[in-house]
Structures are given as C-alpha cells and as structure tokens.
Coordinates of C-alpha atoms and ligand atoms in Angstrom, one line a residue:
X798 CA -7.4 -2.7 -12.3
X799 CA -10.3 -4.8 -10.7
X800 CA -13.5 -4.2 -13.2
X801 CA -16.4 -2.9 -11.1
X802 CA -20.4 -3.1 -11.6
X803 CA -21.4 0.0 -13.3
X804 CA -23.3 2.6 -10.9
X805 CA -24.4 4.8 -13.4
X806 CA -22.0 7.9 -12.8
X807 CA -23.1 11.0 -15.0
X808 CA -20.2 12.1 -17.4
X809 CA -19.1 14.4 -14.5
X810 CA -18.4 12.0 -12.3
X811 CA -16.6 9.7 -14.6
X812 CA -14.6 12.7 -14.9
X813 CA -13.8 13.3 -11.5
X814 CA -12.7 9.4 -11.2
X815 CA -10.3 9.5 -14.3
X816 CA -8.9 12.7 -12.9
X817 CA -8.3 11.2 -9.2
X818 CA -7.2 8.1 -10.5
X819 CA -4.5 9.1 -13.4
X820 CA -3.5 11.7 -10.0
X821 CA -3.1 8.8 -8.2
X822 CA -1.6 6.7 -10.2
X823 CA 0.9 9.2 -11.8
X824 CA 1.9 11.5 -8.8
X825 CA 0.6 9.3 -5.0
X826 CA 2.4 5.6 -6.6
X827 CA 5.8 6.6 -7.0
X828 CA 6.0 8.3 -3.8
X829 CA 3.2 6.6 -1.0
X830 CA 6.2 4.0 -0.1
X831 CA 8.7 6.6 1.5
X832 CA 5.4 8.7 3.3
X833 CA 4.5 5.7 5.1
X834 CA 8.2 4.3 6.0
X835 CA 9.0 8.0 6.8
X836 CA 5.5 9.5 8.2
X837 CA 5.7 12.1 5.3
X838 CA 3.1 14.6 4.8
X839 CA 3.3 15.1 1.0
X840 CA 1.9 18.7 0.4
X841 CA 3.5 18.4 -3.3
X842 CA 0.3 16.2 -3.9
X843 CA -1.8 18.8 -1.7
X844 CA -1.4 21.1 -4.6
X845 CA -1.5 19.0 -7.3
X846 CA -5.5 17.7 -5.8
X847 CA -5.7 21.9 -5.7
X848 CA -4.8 22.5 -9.0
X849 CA -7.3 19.3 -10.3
X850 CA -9.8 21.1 -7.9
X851 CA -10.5 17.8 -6.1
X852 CA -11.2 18.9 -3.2
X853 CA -14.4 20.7 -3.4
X854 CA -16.5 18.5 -5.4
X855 CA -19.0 18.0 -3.2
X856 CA -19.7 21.7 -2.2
X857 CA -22.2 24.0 -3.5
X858 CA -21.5 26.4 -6.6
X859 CA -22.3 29.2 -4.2
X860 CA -18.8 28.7 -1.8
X861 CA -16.8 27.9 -4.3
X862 CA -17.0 24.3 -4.7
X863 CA -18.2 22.0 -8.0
X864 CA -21.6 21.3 -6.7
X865 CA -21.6 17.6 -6.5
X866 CA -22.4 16.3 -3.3
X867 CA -21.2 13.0 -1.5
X868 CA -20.6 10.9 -4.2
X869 CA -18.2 13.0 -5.7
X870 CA -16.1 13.5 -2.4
X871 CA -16.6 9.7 -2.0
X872 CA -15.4 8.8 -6.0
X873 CA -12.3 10.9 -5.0
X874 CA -11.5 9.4 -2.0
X875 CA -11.8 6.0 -2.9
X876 CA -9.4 7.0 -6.2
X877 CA -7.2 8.4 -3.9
X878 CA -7.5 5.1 -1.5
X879 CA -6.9 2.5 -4.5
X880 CA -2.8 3.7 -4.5
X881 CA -2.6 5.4 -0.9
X882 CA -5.3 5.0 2.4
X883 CA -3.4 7.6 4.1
X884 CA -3.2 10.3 1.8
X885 CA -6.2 9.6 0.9
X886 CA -7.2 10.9 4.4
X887 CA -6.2 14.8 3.4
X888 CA -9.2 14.6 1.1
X889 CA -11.5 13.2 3.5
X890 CA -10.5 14.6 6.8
X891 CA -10.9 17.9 5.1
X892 CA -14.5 17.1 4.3
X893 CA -14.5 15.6 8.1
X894 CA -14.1 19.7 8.8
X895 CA -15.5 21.2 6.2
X896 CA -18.9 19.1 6.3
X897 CA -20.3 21.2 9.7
X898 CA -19.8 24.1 8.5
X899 CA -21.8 23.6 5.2
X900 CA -24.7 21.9 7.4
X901 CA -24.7 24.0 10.4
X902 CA -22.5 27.4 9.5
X903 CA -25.3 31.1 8.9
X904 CA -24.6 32.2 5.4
X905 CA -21.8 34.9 6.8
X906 CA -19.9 31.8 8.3
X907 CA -19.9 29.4 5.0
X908 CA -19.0 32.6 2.9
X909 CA -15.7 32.9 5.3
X910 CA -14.4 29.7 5.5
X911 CA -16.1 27.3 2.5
X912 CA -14.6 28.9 0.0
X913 CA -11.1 28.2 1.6
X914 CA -11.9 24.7 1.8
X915 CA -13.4 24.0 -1.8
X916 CA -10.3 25.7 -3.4
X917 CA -7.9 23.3 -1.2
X918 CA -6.1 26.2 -0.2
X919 CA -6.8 25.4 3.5
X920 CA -7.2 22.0 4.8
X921 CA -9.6 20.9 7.6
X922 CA -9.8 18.6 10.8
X923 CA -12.6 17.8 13.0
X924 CA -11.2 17.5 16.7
X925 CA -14.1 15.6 19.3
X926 CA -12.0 12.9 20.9
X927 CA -9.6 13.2 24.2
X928 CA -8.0 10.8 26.4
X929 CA -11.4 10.3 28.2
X930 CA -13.7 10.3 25.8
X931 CA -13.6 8.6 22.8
X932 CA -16.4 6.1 21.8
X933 CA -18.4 7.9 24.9
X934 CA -17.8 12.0 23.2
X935 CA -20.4 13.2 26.3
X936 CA -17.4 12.7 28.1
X937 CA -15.2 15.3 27.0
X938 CA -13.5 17.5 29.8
X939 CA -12.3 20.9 27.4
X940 CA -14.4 23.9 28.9
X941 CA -15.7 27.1 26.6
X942 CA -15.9 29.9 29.5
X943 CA -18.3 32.5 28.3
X944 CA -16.2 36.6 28.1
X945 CA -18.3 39.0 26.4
X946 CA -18.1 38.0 22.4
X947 CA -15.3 35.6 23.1
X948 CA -15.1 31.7 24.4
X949 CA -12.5 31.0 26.4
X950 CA -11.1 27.5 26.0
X951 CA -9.4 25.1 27.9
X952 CA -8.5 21.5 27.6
X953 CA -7.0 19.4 24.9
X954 CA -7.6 16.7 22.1
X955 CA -6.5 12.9 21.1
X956 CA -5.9 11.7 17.7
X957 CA -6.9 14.4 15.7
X958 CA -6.0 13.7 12.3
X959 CA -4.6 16.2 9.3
X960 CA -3.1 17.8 12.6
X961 CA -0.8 20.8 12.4
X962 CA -1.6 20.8 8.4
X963 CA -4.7 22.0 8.5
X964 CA -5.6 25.3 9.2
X965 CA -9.3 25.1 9.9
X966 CA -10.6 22.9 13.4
X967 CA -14.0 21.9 14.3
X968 CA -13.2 22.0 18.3
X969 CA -15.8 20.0 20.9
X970 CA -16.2 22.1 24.0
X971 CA -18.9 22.6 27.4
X972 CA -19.8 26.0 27.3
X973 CA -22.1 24.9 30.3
X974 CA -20.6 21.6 32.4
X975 CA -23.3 22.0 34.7
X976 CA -25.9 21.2 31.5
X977 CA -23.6 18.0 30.7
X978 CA -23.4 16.8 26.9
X979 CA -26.2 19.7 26.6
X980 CA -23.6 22.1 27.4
X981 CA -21.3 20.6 24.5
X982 CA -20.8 23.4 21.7
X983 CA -18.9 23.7 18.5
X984 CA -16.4 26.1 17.9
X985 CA -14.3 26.9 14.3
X986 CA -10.6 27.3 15.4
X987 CA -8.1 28.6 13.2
X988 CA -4.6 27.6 13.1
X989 CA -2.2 30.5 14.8
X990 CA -4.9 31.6 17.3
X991 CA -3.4 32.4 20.8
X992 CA -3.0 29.6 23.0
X993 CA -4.2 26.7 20.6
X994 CA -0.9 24.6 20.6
X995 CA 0.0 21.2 19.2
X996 CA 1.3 18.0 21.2
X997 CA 2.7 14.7 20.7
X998 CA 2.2 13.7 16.3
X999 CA 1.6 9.5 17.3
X1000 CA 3.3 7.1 15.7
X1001 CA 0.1 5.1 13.9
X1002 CA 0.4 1.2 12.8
X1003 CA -1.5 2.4 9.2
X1004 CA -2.2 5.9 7.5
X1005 CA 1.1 7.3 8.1
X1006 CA 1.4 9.7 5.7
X1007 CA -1.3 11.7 7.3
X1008 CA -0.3 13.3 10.9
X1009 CA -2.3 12.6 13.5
X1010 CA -1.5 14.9 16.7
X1011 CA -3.0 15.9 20.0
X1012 CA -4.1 19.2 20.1
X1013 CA -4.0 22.2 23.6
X1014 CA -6.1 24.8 24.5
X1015 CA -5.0 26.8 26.7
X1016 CA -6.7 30.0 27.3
X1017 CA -7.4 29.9 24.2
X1018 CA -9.6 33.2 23.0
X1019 CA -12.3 32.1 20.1
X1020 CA -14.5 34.9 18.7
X1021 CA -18.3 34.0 19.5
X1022 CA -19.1 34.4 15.9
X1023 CA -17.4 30.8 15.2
X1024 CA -20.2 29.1 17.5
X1025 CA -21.8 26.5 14.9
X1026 CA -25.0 26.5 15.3
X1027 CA -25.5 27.9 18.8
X1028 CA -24.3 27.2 21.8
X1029 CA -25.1 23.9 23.5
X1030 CA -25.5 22.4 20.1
X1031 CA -22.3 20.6 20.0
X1032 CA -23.8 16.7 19.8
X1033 CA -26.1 17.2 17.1
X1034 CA -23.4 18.8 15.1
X1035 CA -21.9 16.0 15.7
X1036 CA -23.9 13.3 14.7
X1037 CA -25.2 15.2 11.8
X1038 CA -21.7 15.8 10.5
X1039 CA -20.8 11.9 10.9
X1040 CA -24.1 11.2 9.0
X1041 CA -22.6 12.7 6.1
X1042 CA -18.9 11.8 6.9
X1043 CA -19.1 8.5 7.3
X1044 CA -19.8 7.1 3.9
X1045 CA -16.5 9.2 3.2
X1046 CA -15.0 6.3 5.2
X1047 CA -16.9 3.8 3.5
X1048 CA -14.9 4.8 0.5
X1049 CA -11.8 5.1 1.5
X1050 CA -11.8 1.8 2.6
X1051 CA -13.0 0.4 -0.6
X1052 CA -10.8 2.2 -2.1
X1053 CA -8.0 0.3 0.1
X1054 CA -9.4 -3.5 -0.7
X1055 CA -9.9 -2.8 -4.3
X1056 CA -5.9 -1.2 -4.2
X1057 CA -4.9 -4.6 -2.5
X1058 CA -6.8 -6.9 -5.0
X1059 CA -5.1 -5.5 -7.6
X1060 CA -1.9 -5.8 -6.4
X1061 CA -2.4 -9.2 -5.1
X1062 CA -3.7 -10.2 -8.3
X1063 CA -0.5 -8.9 -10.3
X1064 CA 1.6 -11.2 -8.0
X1065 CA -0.2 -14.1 -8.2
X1066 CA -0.8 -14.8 -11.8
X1067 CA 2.9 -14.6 -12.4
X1068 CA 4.3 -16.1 -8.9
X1069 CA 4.6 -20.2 -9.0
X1070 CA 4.4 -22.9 -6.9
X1071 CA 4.3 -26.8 -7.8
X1072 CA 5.3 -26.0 -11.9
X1073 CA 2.1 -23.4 -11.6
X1074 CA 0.9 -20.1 -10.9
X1075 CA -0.5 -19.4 -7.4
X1076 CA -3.6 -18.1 -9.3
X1077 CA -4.5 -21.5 -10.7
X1078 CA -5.0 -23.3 -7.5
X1079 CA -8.8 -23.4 -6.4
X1080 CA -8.2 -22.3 -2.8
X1081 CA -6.8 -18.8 -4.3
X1082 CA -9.6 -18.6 -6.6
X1083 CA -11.9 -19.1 -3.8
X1084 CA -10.4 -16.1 -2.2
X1085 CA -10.1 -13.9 -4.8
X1086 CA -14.2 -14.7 -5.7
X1087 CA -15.0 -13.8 -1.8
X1088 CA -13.0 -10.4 -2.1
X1089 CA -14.3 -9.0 -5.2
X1090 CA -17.5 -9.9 -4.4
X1091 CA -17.9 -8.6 -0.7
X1092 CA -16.2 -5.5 -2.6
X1093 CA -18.9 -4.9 -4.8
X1094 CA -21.3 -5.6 -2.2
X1095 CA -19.8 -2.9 -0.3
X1096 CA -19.6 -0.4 -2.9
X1097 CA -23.2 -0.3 -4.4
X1098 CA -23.9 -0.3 -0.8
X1099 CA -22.3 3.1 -0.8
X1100 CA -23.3 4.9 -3.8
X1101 CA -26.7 3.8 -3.2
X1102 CA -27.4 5.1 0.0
X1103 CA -24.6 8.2 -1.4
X1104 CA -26.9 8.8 -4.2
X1105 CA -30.3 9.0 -1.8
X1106 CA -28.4 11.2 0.6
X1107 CA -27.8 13.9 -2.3
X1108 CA -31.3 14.2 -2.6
X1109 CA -31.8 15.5 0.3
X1110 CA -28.5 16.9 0.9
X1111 CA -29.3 19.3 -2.6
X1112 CA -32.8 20.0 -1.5
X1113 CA -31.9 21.0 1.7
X1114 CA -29.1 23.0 0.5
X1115 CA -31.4 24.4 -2.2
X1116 CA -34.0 25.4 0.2
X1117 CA -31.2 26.8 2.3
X1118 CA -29.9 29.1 0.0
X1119 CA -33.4 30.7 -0.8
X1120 CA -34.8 30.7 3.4
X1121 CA -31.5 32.3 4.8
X1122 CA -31.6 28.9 7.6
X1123 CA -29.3 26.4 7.9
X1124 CA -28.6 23.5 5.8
X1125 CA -29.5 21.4 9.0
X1126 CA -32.7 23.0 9.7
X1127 CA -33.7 22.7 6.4
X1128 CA -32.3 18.7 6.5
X1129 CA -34.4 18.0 9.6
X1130 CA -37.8 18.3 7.9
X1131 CA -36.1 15.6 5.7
X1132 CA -35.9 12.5 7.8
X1133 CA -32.3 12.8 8.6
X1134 CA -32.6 9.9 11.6
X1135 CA -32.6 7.7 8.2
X1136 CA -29.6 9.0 7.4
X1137 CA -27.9 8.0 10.5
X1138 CA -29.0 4.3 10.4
X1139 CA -27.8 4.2 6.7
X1140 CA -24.1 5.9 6.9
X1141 CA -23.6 3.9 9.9
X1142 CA -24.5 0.3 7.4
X1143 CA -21.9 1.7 5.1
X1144 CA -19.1 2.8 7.6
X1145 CA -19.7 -0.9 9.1
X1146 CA -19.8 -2.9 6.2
X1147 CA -17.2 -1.3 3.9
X1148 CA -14.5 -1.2 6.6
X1149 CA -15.0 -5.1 8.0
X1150 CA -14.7 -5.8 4.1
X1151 CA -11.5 -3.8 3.8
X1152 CA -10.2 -5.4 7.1
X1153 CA -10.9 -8.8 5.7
X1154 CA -10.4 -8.2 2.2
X1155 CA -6.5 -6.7 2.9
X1156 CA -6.2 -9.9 5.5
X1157 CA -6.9 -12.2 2.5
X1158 CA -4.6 -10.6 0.3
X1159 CA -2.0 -10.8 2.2
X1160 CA -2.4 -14.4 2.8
X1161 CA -2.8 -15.0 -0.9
X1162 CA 0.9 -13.6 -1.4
X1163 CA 2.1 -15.9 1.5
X1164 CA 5.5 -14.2 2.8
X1165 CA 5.9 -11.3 0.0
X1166 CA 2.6 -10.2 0.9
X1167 CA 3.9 -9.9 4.6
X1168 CA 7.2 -7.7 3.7
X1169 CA 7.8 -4.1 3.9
X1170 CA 8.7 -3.5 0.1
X1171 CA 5.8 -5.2 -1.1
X1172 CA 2.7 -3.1 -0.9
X1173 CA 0.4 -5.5 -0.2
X1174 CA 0.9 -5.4 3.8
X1175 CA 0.4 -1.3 3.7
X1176 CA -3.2 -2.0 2.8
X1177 CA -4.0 -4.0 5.6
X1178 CA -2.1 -1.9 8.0
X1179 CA -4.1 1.1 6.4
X1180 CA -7.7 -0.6 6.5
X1181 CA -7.5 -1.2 10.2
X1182 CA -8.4 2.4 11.2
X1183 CA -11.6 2.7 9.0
X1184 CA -12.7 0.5 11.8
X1185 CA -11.6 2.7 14.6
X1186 CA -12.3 6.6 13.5
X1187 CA -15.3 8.4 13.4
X1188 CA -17.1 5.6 15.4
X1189 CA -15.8 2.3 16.2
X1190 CA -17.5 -0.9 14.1
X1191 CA -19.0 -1.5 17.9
X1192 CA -21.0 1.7 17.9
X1193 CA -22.2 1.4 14.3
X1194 CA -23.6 -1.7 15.9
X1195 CA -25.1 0.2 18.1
X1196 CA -26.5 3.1 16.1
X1197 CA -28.3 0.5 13.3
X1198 CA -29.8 -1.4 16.1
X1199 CA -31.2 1.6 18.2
X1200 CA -32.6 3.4 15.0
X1201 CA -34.0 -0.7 14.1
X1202 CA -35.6 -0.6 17.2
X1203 CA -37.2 2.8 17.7
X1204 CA -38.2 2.6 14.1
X1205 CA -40.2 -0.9 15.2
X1206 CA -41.5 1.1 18.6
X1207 CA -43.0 4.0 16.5
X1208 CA -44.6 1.5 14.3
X1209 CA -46.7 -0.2 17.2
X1210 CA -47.0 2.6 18.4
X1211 CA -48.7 4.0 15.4
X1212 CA -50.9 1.2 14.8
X1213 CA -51.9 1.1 18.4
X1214 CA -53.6 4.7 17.6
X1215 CA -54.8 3.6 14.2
X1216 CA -56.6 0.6 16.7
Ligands
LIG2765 C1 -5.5 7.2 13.3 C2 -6.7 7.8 14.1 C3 -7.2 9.0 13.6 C4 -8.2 9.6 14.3 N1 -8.7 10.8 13.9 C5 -9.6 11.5 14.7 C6 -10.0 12.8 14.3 O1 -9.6 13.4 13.3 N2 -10.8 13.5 15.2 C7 -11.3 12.9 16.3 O2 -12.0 13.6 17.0 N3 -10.9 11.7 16.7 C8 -10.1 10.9 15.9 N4 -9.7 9.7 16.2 C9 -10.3 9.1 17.4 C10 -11.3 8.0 17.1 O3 -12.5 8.5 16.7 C11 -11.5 7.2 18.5 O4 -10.3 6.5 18.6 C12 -12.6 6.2 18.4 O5 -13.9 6.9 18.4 C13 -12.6 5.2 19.6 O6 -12.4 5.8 20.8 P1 -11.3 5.3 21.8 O7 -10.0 5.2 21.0 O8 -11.2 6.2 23.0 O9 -11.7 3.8 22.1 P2 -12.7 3.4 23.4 O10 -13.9 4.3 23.3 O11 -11.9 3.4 24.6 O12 -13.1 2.0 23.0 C14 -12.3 0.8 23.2 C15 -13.1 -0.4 22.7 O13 -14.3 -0.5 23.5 C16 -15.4 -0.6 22.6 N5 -16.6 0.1 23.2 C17 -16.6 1.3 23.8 N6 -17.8 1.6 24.1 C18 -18.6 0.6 23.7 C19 -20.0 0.3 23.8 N7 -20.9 1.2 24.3 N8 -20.5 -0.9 23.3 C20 -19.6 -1.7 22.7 N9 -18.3 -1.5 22.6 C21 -17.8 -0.4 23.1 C22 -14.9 0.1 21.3 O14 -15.7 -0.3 20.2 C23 -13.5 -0.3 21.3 O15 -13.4 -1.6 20.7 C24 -8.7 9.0 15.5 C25 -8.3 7.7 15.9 C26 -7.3 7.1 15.2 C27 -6.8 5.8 15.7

C-alpha cells in the first residue's frame, strides 16, 4: 500500500482506518469485480460496515453516532474507495442524506431519523437533480402543493444515487413557483410512502455497484413535519449540505487514485519489457513521482480544511444541543461562506487528481491496464463521476472564484469606510 504523509489522526481515527481498510480489504476485494460487471448492490457488506459501526462516525453521541465529524466519514470513505469507488458511494451517499438533517432538522426530526442513519440500519440519498436541472438546481420543475399539514408532490428526479436501497430521501421541491428558487423547499421522504415510485436504474460507465435510479412523485402525500428547515428554504439546504458533503467526495476519489497506484505499482515491478521491469524505466518513474505526489497534495488538502471544518462543525453542534436551534443557525454566526470556497478547492482538486492519476495508471500498465480483468481500468472508469456529482468541476470553478471575488469586494469596500 502507497505510504502516506502522516496527518496526525488521534488513536480513534487510526482505528476507524484499520477497521475500514482490513473491511475492505477482507470482505469489498474478493467480490467488487462481479458488482461492477453485474451492477450488484452488495448489502452483505451493508451489514458488515453496520456491524463495524462505520457508518455513523461522523454524527453526534446524542443520535446515535460515534461523535467524530468529517474526517471520520471522510477516513472511511476513502478506505472504502482504495478497493471499491462504488461501494464506497453507500457510505457517502448516506452521509449525502443524512448531512441535512443533522444541520437543518429541530431536535424532534434528528431524534426520528439520525439514529436510523448512524446505526446503518437505513441508508440515505439526497435527490436535487431532474432532466432540466442539473448544474442550474433553480431549475427544477417538481411542485409541493400546500393541503392542510401535508405537501403534496409532483414531479420526478435524475440520477439519484443509493436509489431504491435507501430508505430515507432528501427530495427538492417549489412549494411556491410563483417565488422561483425562493419557493424551493426540502422535504424527508421515506421509502413506501404513497405515490413515491422508482424509474429507470441507468446503466453508469463507473460506480456500478451503487444503483443510481430516477425517482416519481406522483401525488405524493408528505407530512408537513418533514419540511427541513422551513419552507422556501430548499437552496440553502442545499448549499450548506454540499459544504459539508463535498470533501466526502474529495475522499472517495483519493481513495480511488491511491487504490490504482497500488495496483499499478504491483504490476509494474514484476512486468518486463527490454530484459527489465517496466518500473525501472525513467518515463514510469516520472509517472509514478507525479501521482503520488498530486495524491498527497490532494489529501492534506482534505484533512486540512476536514480538520478546520470540525471546529466549527462541533461548536455549532455543541451550541446546538444546549440553544434548542439548529445546527445551521448556529453554523451561520460561524463564517460558513468560507466553508463553501474551501469544500469546493477539495471537491475540485481531489477529483482532477483521481481523473488524472487513474489515466496515468492505466497508461503505465499499457494494454493490461486497459482489460476488464485487470482492475486497474475500474478505477478510472470509477473516478470520472467525482467530477460530475454534487457539482460539476465547472461550478467548483465557479463557486472559488465568486467567493475570491466578493471576498476582494468586501475588502475595498471595508477600507473605503476605514478611508
Ligand atoms: C452517477 C451519478 C450519480 C448522481 N447522483 C446524484 C444524486 O444522488 N443526487 C442528485 O441530486 N444528483 C445526482 N447526480 C446528478 C449530478 O449532480 C448532475 O449530473 C450534475 O450536477 C451535472 O448536471 P447535468 O448532468 O444536468 O449536467 P449539465 O448541467 O447539463 O452540464 C453539462 C456541462 O455543462 C457545464 N456547465 C453547465 N453550466 C455551466 C456554467 N454555468 N458554467 C460552466 N459550465 C457549465 C457542466 O460543467 C457540464 O460540463 C448524479 C450524477 C451521476 C452521473
């Protein structure tokens, strides 16, 4: 396994990566072949992450979870990642629905559905995206008609992945279309209720062991009580939720160049060409050099800004607990537009390193690295959507620069009061 700079992990979480990894290694090798040639959700390893209580490390005590925040659930996804990308997505894509609730649920919501979700006993999945709007979410065209204590809703969703597995959805809906995107509100749908169907399951390039379906609403009748944080609320739940989600990607797809290195490494010190081993050759060496490096790079990248997120992620929770608000309200006296600019740098960076790093590995096993039975090609095919989901690498872009440039407009403007 590729030797990585030390972060200084506290024993716990040097506990949490030995237990992910011998998982990984033991129970997701033998079998992450056959779930991506056959699209197989493995649930067998669903409750072997439950019984290792993996999948809520990063929630508070007080719902059940281990109390670690996102460097745990980033340490075990990027375990996860090293051996499987796409099962490494039941892990994350849980936390992808499990993180609104923790940041924008009242106390009576976490207590009914965290717990749930920390014990793995019910997966999650956040659903924003339809055929219409994707990069552009304001777009979205699923109504929440207002009936007494009820929503109505109507519409459907594209590419929502653990679809059909999980039982608990994060659903994007106008309560008010008239308002536009201020109309947009949040709903928690459980699996089973009336006229919440599933559609087509897509046939992906990468991550195929983890489904990802469309999703139908069709007068579909959602209590008023699973409104996260009010109606009309729906973007900033939103964004805040892919301020804390995206470093989750960040580490999945570190997890998924550092998986490839390895491999490709095993193959070439004992493959030869010319009376010698493809390792020896400068070129290759050259290669190797770029990936590890950009991999580290991209790594203490992530824990960094990981570990300054906790901070505020602990204290906000902390202060939650004893105010009776929400973990967002109490976030938002905590400079949470910093958080943005910062979990978008990691998204951006860590997946254009996995894209390339999985690119060069491929090239450094020449045609083995290219074939089905070789895992070196599932890597690449799994690093491509870290690009894609929860924000393409085009609107990180375009989230660092914005928060660059108002930070740089409410400096002058500062000093021009100052003056
Ligand atoms: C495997 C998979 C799993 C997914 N899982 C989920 C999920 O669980 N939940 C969910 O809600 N969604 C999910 N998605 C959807 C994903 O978030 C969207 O695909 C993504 O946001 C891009 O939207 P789009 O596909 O409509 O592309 P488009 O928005 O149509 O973009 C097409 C291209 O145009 C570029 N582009 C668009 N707007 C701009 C702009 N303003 N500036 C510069 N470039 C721009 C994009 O970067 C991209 O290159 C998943 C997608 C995939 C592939």
């Amino acid at each position: 396994m590729l030797q990585t700079l030390d972060l200084e992990f506290t024993e716990e979480q040097k506990e949490i990566v030995n237990l992910s990894r011998q998982l990984a290694e033991k129970k997701i090798k033998p079998i992450r072949m056959k779930c991506d040639e056959e699209e197989h959700f493995p649930w067998e390893i669903v409750e072997e992450l439950r019984k290792a209580d993996l999948f809520g490390v990063y929630l508070p005590a007080e719902y059940g979870g281990l109390g670690g925040g996102n460097t745990e659930l980033c340490l075990v996804t990027e375990e996860v990642a090293k051996v499987c990308g796409g099962i490494a997505l039941c892990v994350a894509g849980t936390g992808l629905g499990t993180i609104p609730i923790l940041l924008m649920g009242s106390e009576e919501q976490k207590k009914r559905w965290l717990p749930d979700l920390a014990g793995g006993k019910k997966l999650g999945a956040f659903a924003i995206t339809e055929a219409e709007a994707g990069s552009d979410a304001t777009a979205l065209k699923t109504t929440a008609k207002k009936d007494g204590d009820h929503y109505i809703l109507n519409g459907s969703k594209s590419f929502i992945s653990n679809g059909e597995v999980a039982e608990i959805y994060i659903v994007f809906a106008n309560a008010n279309p008239a308002k536009g995107p201020r109309g947009i509100t949040a709903f928690v749908v459980d699996k089973g209720t009336p006229g919440f169907t599933f559609g087509k399951k897509e046939q992906k390039m990468g991550i195929r062991a983890n489904p990802t379906y469309e999703l139908f609403f069709d007068n579909c009748r959602v209590p008023a009580a699973n409104v996260l944080g009010g109606e009309g609320y729906g973007l900033f739940v939103a964004q805040a939720t892919f301020d804390f989600s995206r470093p989750g990607v960040g580490a999945q797809a570190i997890g998924i160049a550092e998986g490839a290195l390895d491999e490709a490494i095993h193959y070439i010190r004992v493959r030869k060409q010319f009376g010698q081993p493809i390792i020896s050759f400068q070129a290759i060496q050259h290669m190797i050099a770029d990936c590890a490096t950009r991999i580290e790079a991209a790594r203490s990248l992530l824990y960094n800004v990981n570990k300054g997120m906790d901070v505020v992620l602990k204290e906000a929770v902390s202060r939650s607990l004893a105010s009776g608000k929400t973990v967002y309200q109490e976030l938002r006296g905590l400079k949470p537009e910093r958080l943005t600019k910062y979990s978008a740098m990691v998204k951006l960076f860590c997946s254009d390193v996995a894209m390339q790093v999985t690119t060069d590995c491929v090239q450094m096993c020449g045609g083995i690295g290219y074939m089905r039975d070789f895992p070196v090609e599932k890597y690449m095919r799994d690093a491509k959507v870290t690009q894609i989901y929860e924000g393409t690498s085009q609107m990180q872009r375009n989230e660092i620069a914005m928060m660059i440039i108002k930070e740089y407009a409410t400096a002058a403007k500062a000093q021009a009061v100052a003056v």
